CSV table of C-alpha atoms in Angstrom, one decimal:
chain,number,residue,atom,x,y,z
A,1,SER,CA,3.0,-12.0,-21.1
A,2,GLY,CA,5.9,-10.4,-19.3
A,3,ALA,CA,5.2,-12.3,-16.2
A,4,SER,CA,8.0,-12.5,-13.7
A,5,ASP,CA,9.8,-15.7,-12.6
A,6,CYS,CA,7.6,-16.4,-9.6
A,7,ASN,CA,4.4,-18.2,-9.0
A,8,PRO,CA,2.2,-16.3,-6.5
A,9,TYR,CA,-0.5,-18.9,-6.0
A,10,PHE,CA,-0.3,-21.0,-2.8
A,11,ASP,CA,-1.6,-24.6,-2.8
A,12,ALA,CA,-3.3,-24.0,0.6
A,13,PRO,CA,-4.1,-20.6,2.1
A,14,LEU,CA,-1.7,-19.3,4.7
A,15,SER,CA,-4.4,-17.1,6.4
A,16,ASN,CA,-8.2,-16.9,6.8
A,17,ARG,CA,-8.4,-14.3,3.9
A,18,VAL,CA,-11.0,-12.1,5.6
A,19,ALA,CA,-10.4,-9.0,3.4
A,20,ASN,CA,-9.6,-9.4,-0.3
A,21,TYR,CA,-9.1,-6.7,-2.9
A,22,ASN,CA,-9.3,-6.5,-6.7
A,23,ILE,CA,-8.1,-3.1,-7.8
A,24,ASP,CA,-7.9,-1.6,-11.3
A,25,LEU,CA,-6.2,1.8,-11.5
A,26,THR,CA,-4.8,4.3,-13.9
A,27,LEU,CA,-1.8,6.5,-12.9
A,28,ASP,CA,-1.6,10.0,-14.3
A,29,HIS,CA,2.0,10.7,-13.5
A,30,ASP,CA,1.8,14.4,-14.5
A,31,ALA,CA,-1.2,15.2,-12.2
A,32,LYS,CA,0.1,12.8,-9.5
A,33,THR,CA,-3.3,11.2,-9.3
A,34,ILE,CA,-4.9,7.8,-9.7
A,35,GLU,CA,-8.4,6.8,-10.7
A,36,ALA,CA,-9.5,3.4,-9.6
A,37,THR,CA,-12.2,0.8,-9.3
A,38,GLN,CA,-12.0,-1.6,-6.3
A,39,GLU,CA,-13.8,-4.7,-5.5
A,40,VAL,CA,-13.7,-5.8,-1.9
A,41,LEU,CA,-14.7,-9.2,-0.7
A,42,TRP,CA,-15.1,-9.2,3.1
A,43,ILE,CA,-16.1,-12.0,5.5
A,44,ASN,CA,-17.9,-11.2,8.7
A,45,SER,CA,-15.9,-13.5,10.9
A,46,SER,CA,-17.5,-12.3,14.1
A,47,PRO,CA,-20.5,-13.5,16.1
A,48,ASP,CA,-22.2,-10.1,15.5
A,49,THR,CA,-24.6,-8.8,12.9
A,50,ILE,CA,-22.8,-5.9,11.4
A,51,ASN,CA,-24.7,-2.7,10.3
A,52,GLU,CA,-21.7,-0.4,9.7
A,53,LEU,CA,-18.4,-0.8,7.9
A,54,ARG,CA,-15.2,1.2,8.5
A,55,PHE,CA,-12.5,2.0,6.0
A,56,TYR,CA,-9.1,3.4,6.7
A,57,MET,CA,-8.3,6.5,4.5
A,58,TYR,CA,-4.6,7.1,5.2
A,59,LEU,CA,-3.9,9.7,2.4
A,60,ASN,CA,-6.4,12.1,3.9
A,61,SER,CA,-4.0,12.6,6.8
A,62,PHE,CA,-2.0,14.6,4.3
A,63,LYS,CA,-4.8,16.8,3.0
A,64,ASN,CA,-4.0,19.9,5.1
A,65,THR,CA,-2.6,21.0,8.4
A,66,GLU,CA,-5.8,20.2,10.3
A,67,SER,CA,-5.6,16.4,10.2
A,68,THR,CA,-4.9,14.6,13.5
A,69,PHE,CA,-1.5,13.3,12.1
A,70,ILE,CA,-0.2,16.7,11.1
A,71,LYS,CA,-1.5,18.4,14.2
A,72,GLY,CA,0.3,15.7,16.3
A,73,ALA,CA,3.5,16.3,14.4
A,74,ASN,CA,3.9,19.8,15.8
A,75,GLY,CA,5.0,21.2,12.5
A,76,GLN,CA,7.8,18.6,11.8
A,77,VAL,CA,7.4,15.4,9.8
A,78,PHE,CA,10.7,13.5,9.3
A,79,GLY,CA,12.6,16.8,9.6
A,80,GLU,CA,10.4,18.6,7.1
A,81,ASP,CA,8.8,21.9,8.2
A,82,ILE,CA,5.2,21.1,7.2
A,83,GLY,CA,3.8,24.6,7.5
A,84,THR,CA,5.8,25.7,4.4
A,85,ARG,CA,4.0,23.2,2.0
A,86,SER,CA,2.2,24.7,-1.0
A,87,ALA,CA,-1.4,23.6,-1.7
A,88,GLU,CA,-0.5,21.4,-4.7
A,89,THR,CA,1.9,19.3,-2.6
A,90,TRP,CA,-0.9,17.9,-0.3
A,91,GLY,CA,-2.7,14.7,-1.1
A,92,TRP,CA,-6.1,13.1,-0.5
A,93,ILE,CA,-8.3,10.1,-1.3
A,94,HIS,CA,-12.0,10.2,-2.1
A,95,VAL,CA,-14.6,7.4,-2.5
A,96,ASP,CA,-16.9,8.5,-5.4
A,97,GLN,CA,-19.2,5.4,-5.4
A,98,ILE,CA,-19.8,2.4,-3.2
A,99,LYS,CA,-22.3,-0.4,-3.9
A,100,VAL,CA,-23.1,-3.8,-2.5
A,101,ARG,CA,-22.7,-6.3,-5.3
A,102,GLY,CA,-26.2,-7.2,-6.5
A,103,GLY,CA,-27.7,-4.8,-3.9
A,104,ALA,CA,-27.9,-1.3,-2.5
A,105,ASP,CA,-25.9,1.9,-3.5
A,106,LEU,CA,-24.3,3.1,-0.3
A,107,SER,CA,-22.7,6.2,-1.8
A,108,ASP,CA,-24.8,8.7,0.2
A,109,ARG,CA,-24.5,6.6,3.4
A,110,THR,CA,-20.9,7.5,4.0
A,111,LYS,CA,-19.4,9.9,6.6
A,112,TYR,CA,-16.0,10.5,8.1
A,113,ILE,CA,-15.8,9.7,11.8
A,114,GLN,CA,-13.2,10.5,14.5
A,115,PRO,CA,-13.5,7.7,17.1
A,116,ASP,CA,-10.2,8.6,18.8
A,117,ASP,CA,-10.0,12.3,19.2
A,118,GLY,CA,-13.2,14.0,17.9
A,119,ASN,CA,-11.2,16.2,15.5
A,120,ILE,CA,-13.9,16.8,12.9
A,121,GLU,CA,-11.3,18.0,10.4
A,122,ASP,CA,-9.7,14.5,10.4
A,123,GLN,CA,-10.8,12.3,7.5
A,124,SER,CA,-8.7,9.2,8.0
A,125,VAL,CA,-11.6,6.9,8.9
A,126,LEU,CA,-14.7,6.5,6.7
A,127,SER,CA,-17.9,5.0,8.1
A,128,ILE,CA,-20.5,3.4,5.8
A,129,ASP,CA,-24.1,2.5,7.0
A,130,LEU,CA,-25.3,-0.8,5.5
A,131,MET,CA,-28.9,-1.0,4.3
A,132,GLU,CA,-29.3,-4.4,5.9
A,133,GLY,CA,-27.2,-6.3,8.5
A,134,LEU,CA,-24.5,-8.7,7.6
A,135,PHE,CA,-24.9,-11.9,9.6
A,136,PRO,CA,-22.1,-13.8,11.3
A,137,GLY,CA,-20.1,-15.8,8.7
A,138,ASP,CA,-21.7,-14.0,5.7
A,139,THR,CA,-19.6,-12.6,2.9
A,140,LEU,CA,-20.1,-9.1,1.4
A,141,THR,CA,-18.8,-7.9,-2.0
A,142,LEU,CA,-18.5,-4.1,-2.5
A,143,ASP,CA,-17.9,-2.3,-5.7
A,144,MET,CA,-16.1,1.0,-5.2
A,145,ILE,CA,-14.9,3.8,-7.4
A,146,PHE,CA,-12.2,6.0,-5.8
A,147,ARG,CA,-9.7,8.7,-6.7
A,148,ALA,CA,-6.5,9.7,-5.0
A,149,LYS,CA,-3.9,12.4,-5.3
A,150,MET,CA,-0.5,11.6,-3.9
A,151,PRO,CA,1.2,14.2,-1.7
A,152,GLU,CA,4.8,15.2,-2.2
A,153,ILE,CA,6.5,12.5,-0.1
A,154,ILE,CA,5.4,12.8,3.5
A,155,ALA,CA,5.7,10.0,6.1
A,156,ARG,CA,7.0,7.9,3.2
A,157,ALA,CA,3.9,8.0,0.9
A,158,GLY,CA,3.9,10.1,-2.2
A,159,TYR,CA,6.0,11.5,-5.1
A,160,SER,CA,9.3,13.2,-5.5
A,161,ARG,CA,10.1,15.6,-8.3
A,162,ASP,CA,8.3,14.7,-11.5
A,163,ASP,CA,8.7,11.0,-11.8
A,164,TYR,CA,9.3,9.0,-8.6
A,165,PHE,CA,6.3,7.5,-6.7
A,166,LEU,CA,5.9,5.3,-3.7
A,167,PHE,CA,2.2,4.2,-3.1
A,168,VAL,CA,1.7,2.9,0.4
A,169,HIS,CA,-1.6,2.7,2.3
A,170,TRP,CA,-3.0,4.3,-0.9
A,171,PHE,CA,-6.5,2.7,-1.2
A,172,PRO,CA,-9.6,2.6,1.0
A,173,GLN,CA,-8.8,-0.3,3.3
A,174,MET,CA,-11.3,-2.2,5.4
A,175,GLY,CA,-10.8,-1.9,9.2
A,176,VAL,CA,-10.6,-4.9,11.4
A,177,TYR,CA,-13.7,-6.1,13.2
A,178,GLU,CA,-12.5,-8.3,16.1
A,179,LYS,CA,-12.7,-9.1,19.8
A,180,LEU,CA,-11.4,-6.0,21.6
A,181,MET,CA,-9.5,-5.8,24.9
A,182,SER,CA,-12.8,-5.2,26.7
A,183,GLY,CA,-14.1,-8.6,25.6
A,184,GLU,CA,-16.7,-7.0,23.3
A,185,TRP,CA,-16.4,-7.2,19.6
A,186,GLY,CA,-16.0,-4.0,17.6
A,187,TRP,CA,-14.0,-2.1,15.0
A,188,ASN,CA,-10.3,-1.8,15.5
A,189,CYS,CA,-9.9,0.9,12.9
A,190,HIS,CA,-8.2,4.0,14.2
A,191,GLN,CA,-7.4,7.5,12.9
A,192,PHE,CA,-3.9,7.9,11.7
A,193,MET,CA,-1.8,9.4,14.5
A,194,GLN,CA,1.9,9.9,15.2
A,195,ASN,CA,2.3,6.7,17.3
A,196,THR,CA,-0.1,4.2,15.7
A,197,GLU,CA,0.9,1.2,13.7
A,198,PHE,CA,-0.9,-0.2,10.6
A,199,TYR,CA,-3.3,-3.0,11.2
A,200,ALA,CA,-5.4,-5.0,8.7
A,201,ASP,CA,-6.8,-8.4,8.0
A,202,PHE,CA,-5.0,-10.9,5.7
A,203,GLY,CA,-6.2,-11.5,2.2
A,204,VAL,CA,-5.6,-11.8,-1.5
A,205,TYR,CA,-4.8,-8.8,-3.7
A,206,ASP,CA,-5.1,-8.5,-7.4
A,207,VAL,CA,-3.9,-5.1,-8.6
A,208,SER,CA,-3.8,-3.9,-12.2
A,209,ILE,CA,-1.9,-0.7,-12.8
A,210,THR,CA,-2.2,1.2,-16.1
A,211,ALA,CA,0.7,3.6,-16.6
A,212,SER,CA,2.8,5.3,-19.3
A,213,ASN,CA,5.1,2.8,-21.0
A,214,HIS,CA,8.2,4.7,-20.0
A,215,ILE,CA,7.7,3.9,-16.3
A,216,ILE,CA,9.2,0.9,-14.5
A,217,LEU,CA,6.9,-0.5,-11.8
A,218,GLY,CA,7.6,-2.6,-8.7
A,219,ALA,CA,4.9,-4.0,-6.4
A,220,SER,CA,4.0,-6.5,-3.7
A,221,GLY,CA,3.6,-10.0,-5.0
A,222,CYS,CA,4.4,-11.1,-8.5
A,223,LEU,CA,3.8,-9.7,-11.9
A,224,VAL,CA,1.3,-12.1,-13.5
A,225,ASP,CA,0.4,-10.3,-16.7
A,226,GLU,CA,1.5,-7.3,-18.9
A,227,LYS,CA,-0.6,-5.8,-21.7
A,228,ASP,CA,0.5,-3.1,-24.2
A,229,ASN,CA,-2.6,-1.0,-24.7
A,230,GLY,CA,-1.3,0.5,-28.0
A,231,ASP,CA,-1.8,4.1,-26.7
A,232,GLY,CA,1.5,4.6,-25.0
A,233,THR,CA,0.4,2.8,-21.8
A,234,ILE,CA,0.9,-0.6,-20.4
A,235,THR,CA,-1.3,-2.5,-17.9
A,236,SER,CA,0.7,-4.5,-15.4
A,237,SER,CA,-1.2,-7.0,-13.2
A,238,PHE,CA,0.2,-8.1,-9.8
A,239,HIS,CA,-1.1,-10.9,-7.5
A,240,VAL,CA,-0.2,-11.6,-3.9
A,241,GLU,CA,-1.8,-13.9,-1.4
A,242,ASP,CA,-2.1,-13.8,2.4
A,243,VAL,CA,-0.8,-10.3,3.1
A,244,ILE,CA,-2.3,-7.3,5.0
A,245,ASP,CA,-1.4,-4.6,2.5
A,246,PHE,CA,-0.2,-3.9,-1.0
A,247,ALA,CA,2.6,-1.3,-1.9
A,248,TRP,CA,4.0,-0.3,-5.3
A,249,THR,CA,6.5,2.1,-6.8
A,250,ALA,CA,6.9,3.8,-10.2
A,251,TYR,CA,10.0,5.5,-11.7
A,252,PRO,CA,11.4,5.6,-15.2
A,253,TYR,CA,15.1,5.3,-14.2
A,254,PHE,CA,15.1,2.1,-12.2
A,255,ASP,CA,17.8,-0.5,-13.0
A,256,VAL,CA,16.2,-3.9,-12.4
A,257,GLN,CA,18.5,-6.6,-10.9
A,258,GLU,CA,17.2,-10.1,-10.0
A,259,ARG,CA,18.5,-13.2,-8.3
A,260,ARG,CA,17.1,-16.5,-7.1
A,261,TRP,CA,17.4,-17.9,-3.6
A,262,GLU,CA,15.7,-21.3,-3.2
A,263,HIS,CA,12.0,-20.6,-4.0
A,264,VAL,CA,12.3,-16.8,-3.8
A,265,ASN,CA,12.8,-14.4,-6.7
A,266,ILE,CA,14.7,-11.4,-5.4
A,267,ARG,CA,13.9,-8.3,-7.4
A,268,LEU,CA,15.9,-5.1,-6.8
A,269,LEU,CA,14.8,-1.7,-8.3
A,270,ILE,CA,17.7,0.7,-8.0
A,271,PRO,CA,18.4,4.1,-9.7
A,272,GLN,CA,21.0,4.0,-12.5
A,273,GLU,CA,23.4,6.1,-10.4
A,274,HIS,CA,23.4,3.5,-7.6
A,275,LYS,CA,23.3,0.3,-9.6
A,276,TYR,CA,26.9,-0.7,-8.8
A,277,LEU,CA,25.6,-1.2,-5.2
A,278,GLY,CA,23.2,-3.9,-6.5
A,279,PRO,CA,25.3,-7.0,-5.7
A,280,ARG,CA,25.6,-5.7,-2.1
A,281,TYR,CA,21.9,-5.5,-1.7
A,282,LEU,CA,21.2,-8.9,-3.4
A,283,THR,CA,23.8,-10.6,-1.2
A,284,ALA,CA,22.4,-9.0,2.0
A,285,ILE,CA,18.9,-10.2,1.1
A,286,GLU,CA,20.1,-13.7,0.3
A,287,GLN,CA,21.9,-13.9,3.6
A,288,ALA,CA,18.9,-12.6,5.5
A,289,LEU,CA,16.6,-15.2,3.8
A,290,GLU,CA,19.1,-17.9,4.7
A,291,TYR,CA,19.4,-16.8,8.3
A,292,LEU,CA,15.6,-16.6,8.7
A,293,ASP,CA,15.2,-20.1,7.2
A,294,GLU,CA,17.7,-21.5,9.7
A,295,HIS,CA,16.7,-19.6,12.9
A,296,VAL,CA,13.2,-18.2,12.5
A,297,GLY,CA,11.2,-19.8,9.7
A,298,LEU,CA,11.0,-20.0,6.0
A,299,TYR,CA,10.1,-16.9,4.1
A,300,PRO,CA,6.8,-18.1,2.7
A,301,PHE,CA,6.4,-15.8,-0.3
A,302,PRO,CA,7.7,-16.4,-3.8
A,303,GLN,CA,9.2,-12.9,-4.3
A,304,ILE,CA,10.7,-10.0,-2.4
A,305,THR,CA,11.1,-6.6,-4.0
A,306,ILE,CA,13.6,-4.1,-2.8
A,307,VAL,CA,13.2,-0.5,-3.7
A,308,ASP,CA,16.2,1.8,-3.5
A,309,PRO,CA,14.8,5.4,-4.0
A,310,PRO,CA,16.6,8.1,-5.9
A,311,LEU,CA,18.3,10.3,-3.4
A,312,HIS,CA,15.7,13.1,-3.8
A,313,GLY,CA,13.1,10.5,-2.8
A,314,LEU,CA,14.9,9.1,0.2
A,315,ARG,CA,12.1,10.2,2.6
A,316,SER,CA,10.2,7.3,1.2
A,317,GLY,CA,12.9,4.8,2.1
A,318,LEU,CA,13.8,2.5,5.0
A,319,MET,CA,10.4,0.9,5.6
A,320,GLU,CA,8.8,-2.5,5.2
A,321,TYR,CA,5.6,-3.5,3.4
A,322,PRO,CA,4.3,-7.0,2.5
A,323,THR,CA,6.9,-8.6,0.2
A,324,LEU,CA,8.3,-5.1,-0.7
A,325,ILE,CA,10.8,-3.2,1.3
A,326,THR,CA,12.3,0.2,0.7
A,327,ALA,CA,16.0,0.8,1.7
A,328,GLY,CA,18.3,3.7,0.8
A,329,THR,CA,21.8,4.3,-0.5
A,330,ALA,CA,23.7,7.2,-2.0
A,331,PHE,CA,26.1,7.4,-4.9
A,332,GLY,CA,29.7,6.8,-3.8
A,333,MET,CA,29.1,4.7,-0.7
A,334,PRO,CA,32.4,3.2,0.3
A,335,LYS,CA,32.8,-0.6,0.2
A,336,LYS,CA,33.1,-0.9,4.0
A,337,VAL,CA,29.5,0.5,4.5
A,338,HIS,CA,27.1,-2.4,4.7
């Protein structure tokens, strides 16, 4: 089946699994777009009856210069002059359809809201009015269809040149409904701004990615199945439990290097021109896992994936996502640089 050497299923859950996602998507690497269906299983863990849902729509922060994130950047994002972007290098995400499993179609009950700054051009939070209230402790299953276009790399998400992609915060993600500082319960689901941090409930992710068979993929969790579709595409299915997000990467020229440490499969995706640096990465990860085990706590997951972007995609590097981290090297790094 092409499944990797790791078992992603825990005997007992490590979290309360409030928000769970089953996503099936197809990557069009030429158009830089995905088309996807998404099933969300969400538990109302509050004492309130909930009549409205909120989703976080990160990619819409990169739709144009009017979003709250870009306005707050004062023209500079990671040293890039944002005003010089051409139209086709922006990105977006759009929900085409949303239905309650076995119930109402909510597609025409959605609207973008701006709870933090009232900027009506900002589309980073989507509000959905339910037809009927969701009672405390009840579970809701939503069936969604969405599309997204990746921007040229901006604030780490996106594509570089023709063929390198990093997908982070790339799907409509449920906000968190919890007890707020005020003591009241409510949505902790904020617009994307310069100084906000990502926040989500823990859950289980099943993500199946259909892409051209020349592309090498890496993702959160473990590869659990691989299917050749006979049309030049392969569907790769990944599973990860008890995380708050799911990230993935695609690039034809990754060299894949793997190593075991105790229960952990270490998987490094590194461009061919950097691959001699592989052992340095693998040793650093091994030593980090060992140190954490001794001084902090055991790394609970069965796999960690390290992505070393090609130099032209370095703006996507140096960041952490659940069970997947991006780093960064350059060809010719001397031995004494660690």
